[in-house]
Structure formats: C-alpha cells, structure tokens
C-alpha cells in the first residue's frame, strides 16, 4: 500500500524568508510525486511533480521540490515566501506508470506572516 | 472558462433525502474522479472513471452511485443521506489514467446534512 506523511500540521514563516513544507512517502516501485495547493473554498491546484530525472523540480509560483530517494522525501521549498502563499498544501504519491490511484497526505497549513 | 465545474456549489438537505452532484470537464480528458474531503481536510478517493468505465471503486457505501454518461461528465448520486455524508466533494480529471498526469480539480460541492 502507498502512503504519504506530512509531519507538520502547520508551518509559520515570515514574509521574505525561505519556506519548507515536508513530505515523506512509502510506495512499492518507483514513485510519482506531486504537490498541490488549496486556497479557502477552492479545489486543489497542481504545483509540480516528480516523475523521473533531475531530483530538483520547479513548479508554479516559484515553488520547487527536491526528490530524495534514500530518505523517501519530497519536500516543497520556496526561497522567499509571500503572504499570498498562505494556503493548505498537499503532497501526493502514486506508484508509477499503470497506477492511477493518487494517495494524498493530510495537508500542511502554511501561514506567511507579514 | 472553467476547466472542471461542479454543480451545485452548496447543498443543504435533510437526512434520508436523495441528492445528485454534477461534474463536467472541458479539458478533453479521458479520466475523471470523485473525492471526499472531510472536516479535517483529509482527501480520499471514492471513484474513478476512464472513458465512461469504472476503474476505481473504493470502499464507499453503496448509497453512493457514480454515473458517467460520456467522458466529459461524471455525476454522483447519493441515496438516503446520513449525517456522516457531510463533507466537501471534489470532482477531478486527468488526461489519462497514467500516474504521471496531474489532476485538475473543481471547486467542490459543500454538502451539509441537517
């Protein structure tokens, strides 16, 4: 069975500071990893994904994530946080080609303080 | 143009009633999904259809019945509504069933059972 852990329910960061939202995963086979963001009263929006290749992937709104196979992690990062980045962030995993069931983490609420 | 649209946005009804939620996507995607997000924001897959065929059917009470009249539409009918059905229901779509494709979400239907 595949699973995702987001160890922090909430992350607080000052505007302009770098931010990290943590994610670890468990899956048999090669993982396909995703980050989504959810703003209040909205659906999830795709930010970025790792399928294969370069361990550092870049996505929307200046976000990036680093895939670390040995630590089974896929942490989301941004060099300089904006107040508008405040939202709920979800990490998700599926077990690769041929699998279509995405498993989500429980979400991490990011608050960027002005 | 809204890519994945759900109606209604809000649904307030009494226990025991039957209700339907409609979903349409204009992205030309082959695969559509229904998710349930509970009050703690936990997101769980319910169903998935690929080209009108059911491919994921998670452990969901059989009071929930999805219907896909064509690949652009996936509706959810719920019989005999219970208090525990109160949640936000999200429709999503992806280009194919392949795990590498990101999913596009609607803005949700907020179901409240009185």
JSON list of C-alpha atoms in Angstrom, two decimals:
[
{"chain": "A", "resi": 1, "resn": "UNK", "atom": "CA", "xyz": [0.00, 0.00, 0.00]},
{"chain": "A", "resi": 2, "resn": "UNK", "atom": "CA", "xyz": [1.19, 3.51, -0.72]},
{"chain": "A", "resi": 3, "resn": "UNK", "atom": "CA", "xyz": [1.17, 6.30, 1.85]},
{"chain": "A", "resi": 4, "resn": "UNK", "atom": "CA", "xyz": [2.24, 9.88, 2.38]},
{"chain": "A", "resi": 5, "resn": "UNK", "atom": "CA", "xyz": [3.23, 11.60, 5.61]},
{"chain": "A", "resi": 6, "resn": "UNK", "atom": "CA", "xyz": [3.22, 15.34, 6.13]},
{"chain": "A", "resi": 7, "resn": "UNK", "atom": "CA", "xyz": [4.61, 15.62, 9.65]},
{"chain": "A", "resi": 8, "resn": "UNK", "atom": "CA", "xyz": [3.64, 19.25, 10.26]},
{"chain": "A", "resi": 9, "resn": "UNK", "atom": "CA", "xyz": [0.02, 20.31, 10.57]},
{"chain": "A", "resi": 10, "resn": "UNK", "atom": "CA", "xyz": [1.08, 23.95, 10.33]},
{"chain": "A", "resi": 11, "resn": "UNK", "atom": "CA", "xyz": [4.13, 25.87, 9.20]},
{"chain": "A", "resi": 12, "resn": "UNK", "atom": "CA", "xyz": [4.59, 29.53, 10.03]},
{"chain": "A", "resi": 13, "resn": "UNK", "atom": "CA", "xyz": [7.14, 31.65, 8.19]},
{"chain": "A", "resi": 14, "resn": "UNK", "atom": "CA", "xyz": [7.84, 35.36, 7.94]},
{"chain": "A", "resi": 15, "resn": "UNK", "atom": "CA", "xyz": [7.32, 37.05, 4.60]},
{"chain": "A", "resi": 16, "resn": "UNK", "atom": "CA", "xyz": [10.53, 37.09, 2.61]},
{"chain": "A", "resi": 17, "resn": "UNK", "atom": "CA", "xyz": [12.02, 34.11, 4.44]},
{"chain": "A", "resi": 18, "resn": "UNK", "atom": "CA", "xyz": [12.56, 30.73, 2.79]},
{"chain": "A", "resi": 19, "resn": "UNK", "atom": "CA", "xyz": [9.90, 28.11, 3.40]},
{"chain": "A", "resi": 20, "resn": "UNK", "atom": "CA", "xyz": [9.92, 24.32, 3.52]},
{"chain": "A", "resi": 21, "resn": "UNK", "atom": "CA", "xyz": [6.93, 22.02, 3.73]},
{"chain": "A", "resi": 22, "resn": "UNK", "atom": "CA", "xyz": [7.92, 18.43, 4.45]},
{"chain": "A", "resi": 23, "resn": "UNK", "atom": "CA", "xyz": [6.69, 15.24, 2.83]},
{"chain": "A", "resi": 24, "resn": "UNK", "atom": "CA", "xyz": [7.80, 11.62, 3.08]},
{"chain": "A", "resi": 25, "resn": "UNK", "atom": "CA", "xyz": [6.29, 8.74, 1.17]},
{"chain": "A", "resi": 26, "resn": "UNK", "atom": "CA", "xyz": [6.07, 4.97, 1.08]},
{"chain": "A", "resi": 27, "resn": "UNK", "atom": "CA", "xyz": [5.38, 3.12, -2.16]},
{"chain": "A", "resi": 28, "resn": "UNK", "atom": "CA", "xyz": [6.39, -0.08, -3.88]},
{"chain": "A", "resi": 29, "resn": "UNK", "atom": "CA", "xyz": [8.18, 0.61, -7.12]},
{"chain": "A", "resi": 30, "resn": "UNK", "atom": "CA", "xyz": [9.11, 3.99, -8.50]},
{"chain": "A", "resi": 31, "resn": "UNK", "atom": "CA", "xyz": [7.13, 6.89, -7.04]},
{"chain": "A", "resi": 32, "resn": "UNK", "atom": "CA", "xyz": [5.37, 9.60, -8.96]},
{"chain": "A", "resi": 33, "resn": "UNK", "atom": "CA", "xyz": [5.15, 12.55, -6.56]},
{"chain": "A", "resi": 34, "resn": "UNK", "atom": "CA", "xyz": [3.01, 15.66, -6.65]},
{"chain": "A", "resi": 35, "resn": "UNK", "atom": "CA", "xyz": [2.38, 18.86, -4.71]},
{"chain": "A", "resi": 36, "resn": "UNK", "atom": "CA", "xyz": [-0.98, 20.58, -4.76]},
{"chain": "A", "resi": 37, "resn": "UNK", "atom": "CA", "xyz": [-2.18, 23.78, -3.10]},
{"chain": "A", "resi": 38, "resn": "UNK", "atom": "CA", "xyz": [-5.69, 24.52, -1.84]},
{"chain": "A", "resi": 39, "resn": "UNK", "atom": "CA", "xyz": [-6.91, 28.04, -1.14]},
{"chain": "A", "resi": 40, "resn": "UNK", "atom": "CA", "xyz": [-10.03, 28.55, 1.02]},
{"chain": "A", "resi": 41, "resn": "UNK", "atom": "CA", "xyz": [-13.24, 27.38, -0.66]},
{"chain": "A", "resi": 42, "resn": "UNK", "atom": "CA", "xyz": [-11.36, 26.27, -3.76]},
{"chain": "A", "resi": 43, "resn": "UNK", "atom": "CA", "xyz": [-10.30, 23.00, -5.29]},
{"chain": "A", "resi": 44, "resn": "UNK", "atom": "CA", "xyz": [-6.74, 21.70, -5.31]},
{"chain": "A", "resi": 45, "resn": "UNK", "atom": "CA", "xyz": [-4.34, 23.27, -7.81]},
{"chain": "A", "resi": 46, "resn": "UNK", "atom": "CA", "xyz": [-1.37, 21.39, -9.22]},
{"chain": "A", "resi": 47, "resn": "UNK", "atom": "CA", "xyz": [2.00, 22.93, -8.32]},
{"chain": "A", "resi": 48, "resn": "UNK", "atom": "CA", "xyz": [4.66, 20.49, -9.51]},
{"chain": "A", "resi": 49, "resn": "UNK", "atom": "CA", "xyz": [5.52, 16.84, -9.97]},
{"chain": "A", "resi": 50, "resn": "UNK", "atom": "CA", "xyz": [8.46, 14.44, -9.96]},
{"chain": "A", "resi": 51, "resn": "UNK", "atom": "CA", "xyz": [8.32, 11.54, -12.37]},
{"chain": "A", "resi": 52, "resn": "UNK", "atom": "CA", "xyz": [11.94, 10.84, -13.26]},
{"chain": "A", "resi": 53, "resn": "UNK", "atom": "CA", "xyz": [15.17, 12.68, -13.98]},
{"chain": "A", "resi": 54, "resn": "UNK", "atom": "CA", "xyz": [16.55, 15.69, -12.12]},
{"chain": "A", "resi": 55, "resn": "UNK", "atom": "CA", "xyz": [15.88, 15.46, -8.39]},
{"chain": "A", "resi": 56, "resn": "UNK", "atom": "CA", "xyz": [15.08, 19.18, -8.18]},
{"chain": "A", "resi": 57, "resn": "UNK", "atom": "CA", "xyz": [11.84, 20.04, -9.89]},
{"chain": "A", "resi": 58, "resn": "UNK", "atom": "CA", "xyz": [10.49, 23.53, -10.43]},
{"chain": "A", "resi": 59, "resn": "UNK", "atom": "CA", "xyz": [6.84, 24.40, -10.48]},
{"chain": "A", "resi": 60, "resn": "UNK", "atom": "CA", "xyz": [4.31, 27.19, -10.41]},
{"chain": "A", "resi": 61, "resn": "UNK", "atom": "CA", "xyz": [4.57, 30.41, -8.39]},
{"chain": "A", "resi": 62, "resn": "UNK", "atom": "CA", "xyz": [8.29, 29.99, -7.71]},
{"chain": "A", "resi": 63, "resn": "UNK", "atom": "CA", "xyz": [7.93, 26.72, -5.82]},
{"chain": "A", "resi": 64, "resn": "UNK", "atom": "CA", "xyz": [10.35, 23.84, -6.17]},
{"chain": "A", "resi": 65, "resn": "UNK", "atom": "CA", "xyz": [10.72, 20.42, -4.60]},
{"chain": "A", "resi": 66, "resn": "UNK", "atom": "CA", "xyz": [13.60, 18.08, -4.05]},
{"chain": "A", "resi": 67, "resn": "UNK", "atom": "CA", "xyz": [13.23, 14.35, -4.51]},
{"chain": "A", "resi": 68, "resn": "UNK", "atom": "CA", "xyz": [15.44, 12.31, -2.18]},
{"chain": "A", "resi": 69, "resn": "UNK", "atom": "CA", "xyz": [15.18, 8.59, -2.86]},
{"chain": "A", "resi": 70, "resn": "UNK", "atom": "CA", "xyz": [17.29, 7.44, 0.08]},
{"chain": "A", "resi": 71, "resn": "UNK", "atom": "CA", "xyz": [15.22, 9.45, 2.54]},
{"chain": "A", "resi": 72, "resn": "UNK", "atom": "CA", "xyz": [11.96, 8.82, 0.64]},
{"chain": "A", "resi": 73, "resn": "UNK", "atom": "CA", "xyz": [11.24, 12.52, 0.87]},
{"chain": "A", "resi": 74, "resn": "UNK", "atom": "CA", "xyz": [9.85, 15.17, -1.45]},
{"chain": "A", "resi": 75, "resn": "UNK", "atom": "CA", "xyz": [9.98, 18.48, 0.42]},
{"chain": "A", "resi": 76, "resn": "UNK", "atom": "CA", "xyz": [8.42, 21.61, -1.04]},
{"chain": "A", "resi": 77, "resn": "UNK", "atom": "CA", "xyz": [10.50, 24.78, -0.95]},
{"chain": "A", "resi": 78, "resn": "UNK", "atom": "CA", "xyz": [10.42, 28.40, -1.92]},
{"chain": "A", "resi": 79, "resn": "UNK", "atom": "CA", "xyz": [13.31, 30.85, -1.49]},
{"chain": "A", "resi": 80, "resn": "UNK", "atom": "CA", "xyz": [11.19, 33.84, -0.44]},
{"chain": "A", "resi": 81, "resn": "UNK", "atom": "CA", "xyz": [7.68, 33.43, 0.97]},
{"chain": "A", "resi": 82, "resn": "UNK", "atom": "CA", "xyz": [4.80, 35.72, 0.06]},
{"chain": "A", "resi": 83, "resn": "UNK", "atom": "CA", "xyz": [1.71, 36.41, 2.17]},
{"chain": "A", "resi": 84, "resn": "UNK", "atom": "CA", "xyz": [-0.30, 35.14, -0.81]},
{"chain": "A", "resi": 85, "resn": "UNK", "atom": "CA", "xyz": [1.39, 31.72, -0.41]},
{"chain": "A", "resi": 86, "resn": "UNK", "atom": "CA", "xyz": [-0.69, 31.15, 2.73]},
{"chain": "A", "resi": 87, "resn": "UNK", "atom": "CA", "xyz": [-2.81, 28.09, 1.96]},
{"chain": "A", "resi": 88, "resn": "UNK", "atom": "CA", "xyz": [-3.14, 24.35, 2.55]},
{"chain": "A", "resi": 89, "resn": "UNK", "atom": "CA", "xyz": [-0.51, 22.22, 0.81]},
{"chain": "A", "resi": 90, "resn": "UNK", "atom": "CA", "xyz": [-0.93, 18.56, -0.08]},
{"chain": "A", "resi": 91, "resn": "UNK", "atom": "CA", "xyz": [1.74, 16.07, -1.08]},
{"chain": "A", "resi": 92, "resn": "UNK", "atom": "CA", "xyz": [0.55, 13.06, -3.09]},
{"chain": "A", "resi": 93, "resn": "UNK", "atom": "CA", "xyz": [2.05, 9.85, -4.44]},
{"chain": "A", "resi": 94, "resn": "UNK", "atom": "CA", "xyz": [1.22, 7.13, -6.88]},
{"chain": "A", "resi": 95, "resn": "UNK", "atom": "CA", "xyz": [3.28, 4.06, -7.63]},
{"chain": "A", "resi": 96, "resn": "UNK", "atom": "CA", "xyz": [4.23, 4.82, -11.19]},
{"chain": "A", "resi": 97, "resn": "UNK", "atom": "CA", "xyz": [3.11, 4.07, -14.69]},
{"chain": "A", "resi": 98, "resn": "UNK", "atom": "CA", "xyz": [-0.03, 1.99, -14.85]},
{"chain": "A", "resi": 99, "resn": "UNK", "atom": "CA", "xyz": [-1.19, 3.18, -11.46]},
{"chain": "A", "resi": 100, "resn": "UNK", "atom": "CA", "xyz": [-3.91, 5.76, -11.39]},
{"chain": "A", "resi": 101, "resn": "UNK", "atom": "CA", "xyz": [-4.74, 5.96, -7.71]},
{"chain": "A", "resi": 102, "resn": "UNK", "atom": "CA", "xyz": [-3.29, 9.04, -6.05]},
{"chain": "A", "resi": 103, "resn": "UNK", "atom": "CA", "xyz": [-2.81, 8.95, -2.29]},
{"chain": "A", "resi": 104, "resn": "UNK", "atom": "CA", "xyz": [-2.74, 12.32, -0.53]},
{"chain": "A", "resi": 105, "resn": "UNK", "atom": "CA", "xyz": [-1.09, 13.40, 2.70]},
{"chain": "A", "resi": 106, "resn": "UNK", "atom": "CA", "xyz": [-3.23, 15.06, 5.35]},
{"chain": "A", "resi": 107, "resn": "UNK", "atom": "CA", "xyz": [-2.12, 18.53, 4.32]},
{"chain": "A", "resi": 108, "resn": "UNK", "atom": "CA", "xyz": [0.04, 21.24, 5.87]},
{"chain": "A", "resi": 109, "resn": "UNK", "atom": "CA", "xyz": [-1.33, 24.68, 6.53]},
{"chain": "A", "resi": 110, "resn": "UNK", "atom": "CA", "xyz": [1.21, 27.34, 5.57]},
{"chain": "A", "resi": 111, "resn": "UNK", "atom": "CA", "xyz": [0.86, 30.76, 7.14]},
{"chain": "A", "resi": 112, "resn": "UNK", "atom": "CA", "xyz": [3.12, 33.53, 5.88]},
{"chain": "A", "resi": 113, "resn": "UNK", "atom": "CA", "xyz": [3.29, 36.36, 8.39]},
{"chain": "A", "resi": 114, "resn": "UNK", "atom": "CA", "xyz": [3.70, 39.92, 7.07]},
{"chain": "B", "resi": 1, "resn": "UNK", "atom": "CA", "xyz": [-13.56, 29.18, -18.96]},
{"chain": "B", "resi": 2, "resn": "UNK", "atom": "CA", "xyz": [-13.87, 26.84, -16.00]},
{"chain": "B", "resi": 3, "resn": "UNK", "atom": "CA", "xyz": [-11.98, 23.62, -16.69]},
{"chain": "B", "resi": 4, "resn": "UNK", "atom": "CA", "xyz": [-13.75, 21.38, -14.17]},
{"chain": "B", "resi": 5, "resn": "UNK", "atom": "CA", "xyz": [-17.12, 22.63, -13.00]},
{"chain": "B", "resi": 6, "resn": "UNK", "atom": "CA", "xyz": [-19.37, 21.17, -10.34]},
{"chain": "B", "resi": 7, "resn": "UNK", "atom": "CA", "xyz": [-22.97, 21.95, -9.51]},
{"chain": "B", "resi": 8, "resn": "UNK", "atom": "CA", "xyz": [-24.31, 22.79, -7.08]},
{"chain": "B", "resi": 9, "resn": "UNK", "atom": "CA", "xyz": [-21.63, 24.60, -5.10]},
{"chain": "B", "resi": 10, "resn": "UNK", "atom": "CA", "xyz": [-23.60, 24.23, -1.88]},
{"chain": "B", "resi": 11, "resn": "UNK", "atom": "CA", "xyz": [-26.12, 21.57, -0.98]},
{"chain": "B", "resi": 12, "resn": "UNK", "atom": "CA", "xyz": [-28.07, 21.66, 2.28]},
{"chain": "B", "resi": 13, "resn": "UNK", "atom": "CA", "xyz": [-30.58, 18.88, 2.79]},
{"chain": "B", "resi": 14, "resn": "UNK", "atom": "CA", "xyz": [-32.16, 16.64, 5.38]},
{"chain": "B", "resi": 15, "resn": "UNK", "atom": "CA", "xyz": [-31.18, 13.18, 6.45]},
{"chain": "B", "resi": 16, "resn": "UNK", "atom": "CA", "xyz": [-32.78, 10.48, 4.35]},
{"chain": "B", "resi": 17, "resn": "UNK", "atom": "CA", "xyz": [-33.05, 12.53, 1.17]},
{"chain": "B", "resi": 18, "resn": "UNK", "atom": "CA", "xyz": [-31.52, 11.62, -2.19]},
{"chain": "B", "resi": 19, "resn": "UNK", "atom": "CA", "xyz": [-29.33, 14.12, -3.99]},
{"chain": "B", "resi": 20, "resn": "UNK", "atom": "CA", "xyz": [-27.08, 14.39, -7.04]},
{"chain": "B", "resi": 21, "resn": "UNK", "atom": "CA", "xyz": [-23.94, 16.35, -7.81]},
{"chain": "B", "resi": 22, "resn": "UNK", "atom": "CA", "xyz": [-22.94, 17.02, -11.38]},
{"chain": "B", "resi": 23, "resn": "UNK", "atom": "CA", "xyz": [-19.44, 17.43, -12.81]},
{"chain": "B", "resi": 24, "resn": "UNK", "atom": "CA", "xyz": [-18.29, 18.47, -16.25]},
{"chain": "B", "resi": 25, "resn": "UNK", "atom": "CA", "xyz": [-14.79, 18.97, -17.64]},
{"chain": "B", "resi": 26, "resn": "UNK", "atom": "CA", "xyz": [-13.92, 20.81, -20.85]},
{"chain": "B", "resi": 27, "resn": "UNK", "atom": "CA", "xyz": [-10.27, 19.75, -20.96]},
{"chain": "B", "resi": 28, "resn": "UNK", "atom": "CA", "xyz": [-10.78, 16.77, -23.23]},
{"chain": "B", "resi": 29, "resn": "UNK", "atom": "CA", "xyz": [-9.50, 14.44, -20.51]},
{"chain": "B", "resi": 30, "resn": "UNK", "atom": "CA", "xyz": [-10.21, 10.73, -20.50]},
{"chain": "B", "resi": 31, "resn": "UNK", "atom": "CA", "xyz": [-10.28, 10.13, -16.75]},
{"chain": "B", "resi": 32, "resn": "UNK", "atom": "CA", "xyz": [-12.47, 11.62, -14.04]},
{"chain": "B", "resi": 33, "resn": "UNK", "atom": "CA", "xyz": [-12.58, 11.19, -10.26]},
{"chain": "B", "resi": 34, "resn": "UNK", "atom": "CA", "xyz": [-14.69, 11.85, -7.20]},
{"chain": "B", "resi": 35, "resn": "UNK", "atom": "CA", "xyz": [-13.00, 12.68, -3.89]},
{"chain": "B", "resi": 36, "resn": "UNK", "atom": "CA", "xyz": [-14.41, 13.31, -0.43]},
{"chain": "B", "resi": 37, "resn": "UNK", "atom": "CA", "xyz": [-12.76, 15.89, 1.83]},
{"chain": "B", "resi": 38, "resn": "UNK", "atom": "CA", "xyz": [-13.79, 15.66, 5.46]},
{"chain": "B", "resi": 39, "resn": "UNK", "atom": "CA", "xyz": [-13.88, 18.36, 8.11]},
{"chain": "B", "resi": 40, "resn": "UNK", "atom": "CA", "xyz": [-10.20, 17.79, 8.89]},
{"chain": "B", "resi": 41, "resn": "UNK", "atom": "CA", "xyz": [-9.36, 18.38, 5.22]},
{"chain": "B", "resi": 42, "resn": "UNK", "atom": "CA", "xyz": [-8.41, 14.74, 4.66]},
{"chain": "B", "resi": 43, "resn": "UNK", "atom": "CA", "xyz": [-8.88, 13.86, 0.99]},
{"chain": "B", "resi": 44, "resn": "UNK", "atom": "CA", "xyz": [-9.96, 10.38, -0.05]},
{"chain": "B", "resi": 45, "resn": "UNK", "atom": "CA", "xyz": [-10.62, 8.93, -3.49]},
{"chain": "B", "resi": 46, "resn": "UNK", "atom": "CA", "xyz": [-14.10, 7.50, -3.97]},
{"chain": "B", "resi": 47, "resn": "UNK", "atom": "CA", "xyz": [-14.40, 6.62, -7.65]},
{"chain": "B", "resi": 48, "resn": "UNK", "atom": "CA", "xyz": [-12.60, 6.97, -10.93]},
{"chain": "B", "resi": 49, "resn": "UNK", "atom": "CA", "xyz": [-13.85, 6.54, -14.50]},
{"chain": "B", "resi": 50, "resn": "UNK", "atom": "CA", "xyz": [-11.83, 6.22, -17.66]},
{"chain": "B", "resi": 51, "resn": "UNK", "atom": "CA", "xyz": [-13.75, 6.75, -20.90]},
{"chain": "B", "resi": 52, "resn": "UNK", "atom": "CA", "xyz": [-17.03, 6.06, -19.10]},
{"chain": "B", "resi": 53, "resn": "UNK", "atom": "CA", "xyz": [-15.75, 2.86, -17.47]},
{"chain": "B", "resi": 54, "resn": "UNK", "atom": "CA", "xyz": [-15.37, 2.48, -13.73]},
{"chain": "B", "resi": 55, "resn": "UNK", "atom": "CA", "xyz": [-11.73, 1.82, -12.79]},
{"chain": "B", "resi": 56, "resn": "UNK", "atom": "CA", "xyz": [-11.55, 2.74, -9.10]},
{"chain": "B", "resi": 57, "resn": "UNK", "atom": "CA", "xyz": [-14.28, 1.94, -6.63]},
{"chain": "B", "resi": 58, "resn": "UNK", "atom": "CA", "xyz": [-13.03, 2.45, -3.12]},
{"chain": "B", "resi": 59, "resn": "UNK", "atom": "CA", "xyz": [-14.78, 1.23, 0.00]},
{"chain": "B", "resi": 60, "resn": "UNK", "atom": "CA", "xyz": [-17.74, 3.54, -0.27]},
{"chain": "B", "resi": 61, "resn": "UNK", "atom": "CA", "xyz": [-21.29, 2.75, 0.89]},
{"chain": "B", "resi": 62, "resn": "UNK", "atom": "CA", "xyz": [-23.42, 1.56, -1.99]},
{"chain": "B", "resi": 63, "resn": "UNK", "atom": "CA", "xyz": [-25.70, 4.53, -1.32]},
{"chain": "B", "resi": 64, "resn": "UNK", "atom": "CA", "xyz": [-23.17, 6.39, -3.48]},
{"chain": "B", "resi": 65, "resn": "UNK", "atom": "CA", "xyz": [-23.50, 5.69, -7.19]},
{"chain": "B", "resi": 66, "resn": "UNK", "atom": "CA", "xyz": [-21.43, 7.40, -9.86]},
{"chain": "B", "resi": 67, "resn": "UNK", "atom": "CA", "xyz": [-22.63, 7.71, -13.43]},
{"chain": "B", "resi": 68, "resn": "UNK", "atom": "CA", "xyz": [-20.67, 8.77, -16.48]},
{"chain": "B", "resi": 69, "resn": "UNK", "atom": "CA", "xyz": [-22.90, 9.49, -19.49]},
{"chain": "B", "resi": 70, "resn": "UNK", "atom": "CA", "xyz": [-19.85, 10.48, -21.55]},
{"chain": "B", "resi": 71, "resn": "UNK", "atom": "CA", "xyz": [-16.19, 11.08, -20.85]},
{"chain": "B", "resi": 72, "resn": "UNK", "atom": "CA", "xyz": [-16.73, 14.78, -20.14]},
{"chain": "B", "resi": 73, "resn": "UNK", "atom": "CA", "xyz": [-19.27, 14.18, -17.37]},
{"chain": "B", "resi": 74, "resn": "UNK", "atom": "CA", "xyz": [-19.20, 12.29, -14.09]},
{"chain": "B", "resi": 75, "resn": "UNK", "atom": "CA", "xyz": [-22.16, 12.64, -11.77]},
{"chain": "B", "resi": 76, "resn": "UNK", "atom": "CA", "xyz": [-22.55, 11.41, -8.21]},
{"chain": "B", "resi": 77, "resn": "UNK", "atom": "CA", "xyz": [-25.88, 10.29, -6.83]},
{"chain": "B", "resi": 78, "resn": "UNK", "atom": "CA", "xyz": [-26.32, 9.75, -3.11]},
{"chain": "B", "resi": 79, "resn": "UNK", "atom": "CA", "xyz": [-29.30, 7.87, -1.66]},
{"chain": "B", "resi": 80, "resn": "UNK", "atom": "CA", "xyz": [-30.61, 8.04, 1.88]},
{"chain": "B", "resi": 81, "resn": "UNK", "atom": "CA", "xyz": [-28.24, 10.76, 3.04]},
{"chain": "B", "resi": 82, "resn": "UNK", "atom": "CA", "xyz": [-26.72, 10.38, 6.50]},
{"chain": "B", "resi": 83, "resn": "UNK", "atom": "CA", "xyz": [-25.15, 12.90, 8.86]},
{"chain": "B", "resi": 84, "resn": "UNK", "atom": "CA", "xyz": [-21.71, 11.43, 8.17]},
{"chain": "B", "resi": 85, "resn": "UNK", "atom": "CA", "xyz": [-22.04, 12.30, 4.49]},
{"chain": "B", "resi": 86, "resn": "UNK", "atom": "CA", "xyz": [-21.50, 15.96, 5.35]},
{"chain": "B", "resi": 87, "resn": "UNK", "atom": "CA", "xyz": [-18.27, 16.90, 3.59]},
{"chain": "B", "resi": 88, "resn": "UNK", "atom": "CA", "xyz": [-16.89, 18.65, 0.54]},
{"chain": "B", "resi": 89, "resn": "UNK", "atom": "CA", "xyz": [-16.99, 16.51, -2.59]},
{"chain": "B", "resi": 90, "resn": "UNK", "atom": "CA", "xyz": [-14.47, 17.26, -5.32]},
{"chain": "B", "resi": 91, "resn": "UNK", "atom": "CA", "xyz": [-14.55, 16.20, -8.92]},
{"chain": "B", "resi": 92, "resn": "UNK", "atom": "CA", "xyz": [-11.25, 15.99, -10.79]},
{"chain": "B", "resi": 93, "resn": "UNK", "atom": "CA", "xyz": [-9.99, 14.95, -14.19]},
{"chain": "B", "resi": 94, "resn": "UNK", "atom": "CA", "xyz": [-6.70, 13.91, -15.76]},
{"chain": "B", "resi": 95, "resn": "UNK", "atom": "CA", "xyz": [-5.57, 13.42, -19.31]},
{"chain": "B", "resi": 96, "resn": "UNK", "atom": "CA", "xyz": [-5.19, 9.67, -18.97]},
{"chain": "B", "resi": 97, "resn": "UNK", "atom": "CA", "xyz": [-5.08, 7.01, -16.32]},
{"chain": "B", "resi": 98, "resn": "UNK", "atom": "CA", "xyz": [-1.29, 7.12, -16.34]},
{"chain": "B", "resi": 99, "resn": "UNK", "atom": "CA", "xyz": [0.03, 8.14, -12.94]},
{"chain": "B", "resi": 100, "resn": "UNK", "atom": "CA", "xyz": [2.26, 10.87, -14.39]},
{"chain": "B", "resi": 101, "resn": "UNK", "atom": "CA", "xyz": [-0.61, 13.16, -15.33]},
{"chain": "B", "resi": 102, "resn": "UNK", "atom": "CA", "xyz": [-1.65, 15.84, -12.82]},
{"chain": "B", "resi": 103, "resn": "UNK", "atom": "CA", "xyz": [-5.27, 16.01, -11.81]},
{"chain": "B", "resi": 104, "resn": "UNK", "atom": "CA", "xyz": [-7.40, 19.12, -12.29]},
{"chain": "B", "resi": 105, "resn": "UNK", "atom": "CA", "xyz": [-9.96, 19.78, -9.57]},
{"chain": "B", "resi": 106, "resn": "UNK", "atom": "CA", "xyz": [-13.28, 21.53, -9.48]},
{"chain": "B", "resi": 107, "resn": "UNK", "atom": "CA", "xyz": [-14.05, 23.93, -6.64]},
{"chain": "B", "resi": 108, "resn": "UNK", "atom": "CA", "xyz": [-16.09, 21.41, -4.71]},
{"chain": "B", "resi": 109, "resn": "UNK", "atom": "CA", "xyz": [-19.65, 20.85, -3.58]},
{"chain": "B", "resi": 110, "resn": "UNK", "atom": "CA", "xyz": [-20.23, 21.53, 0.11]},
{"chain": "B", "resi": 111, "resn": "UNK", "atom": "CA", "xyz": [-22.81, 19.05, 1.33]},
{"chain": "B", "resi": 112, "resn": "UNK", "atom": "CA", "xyz": [-24.45, 19.70, 4.70]},
{"chain": "B", "resi": 113, "resn": "UNK", "atom": "CA", "xyz": [-26.90, 17.22, 6.17]},
{"chain": "B", "resi": 114, "resn": "UNK", "atom": "CA", "xyz": [-29.37, 18.58, 8.73]}
]
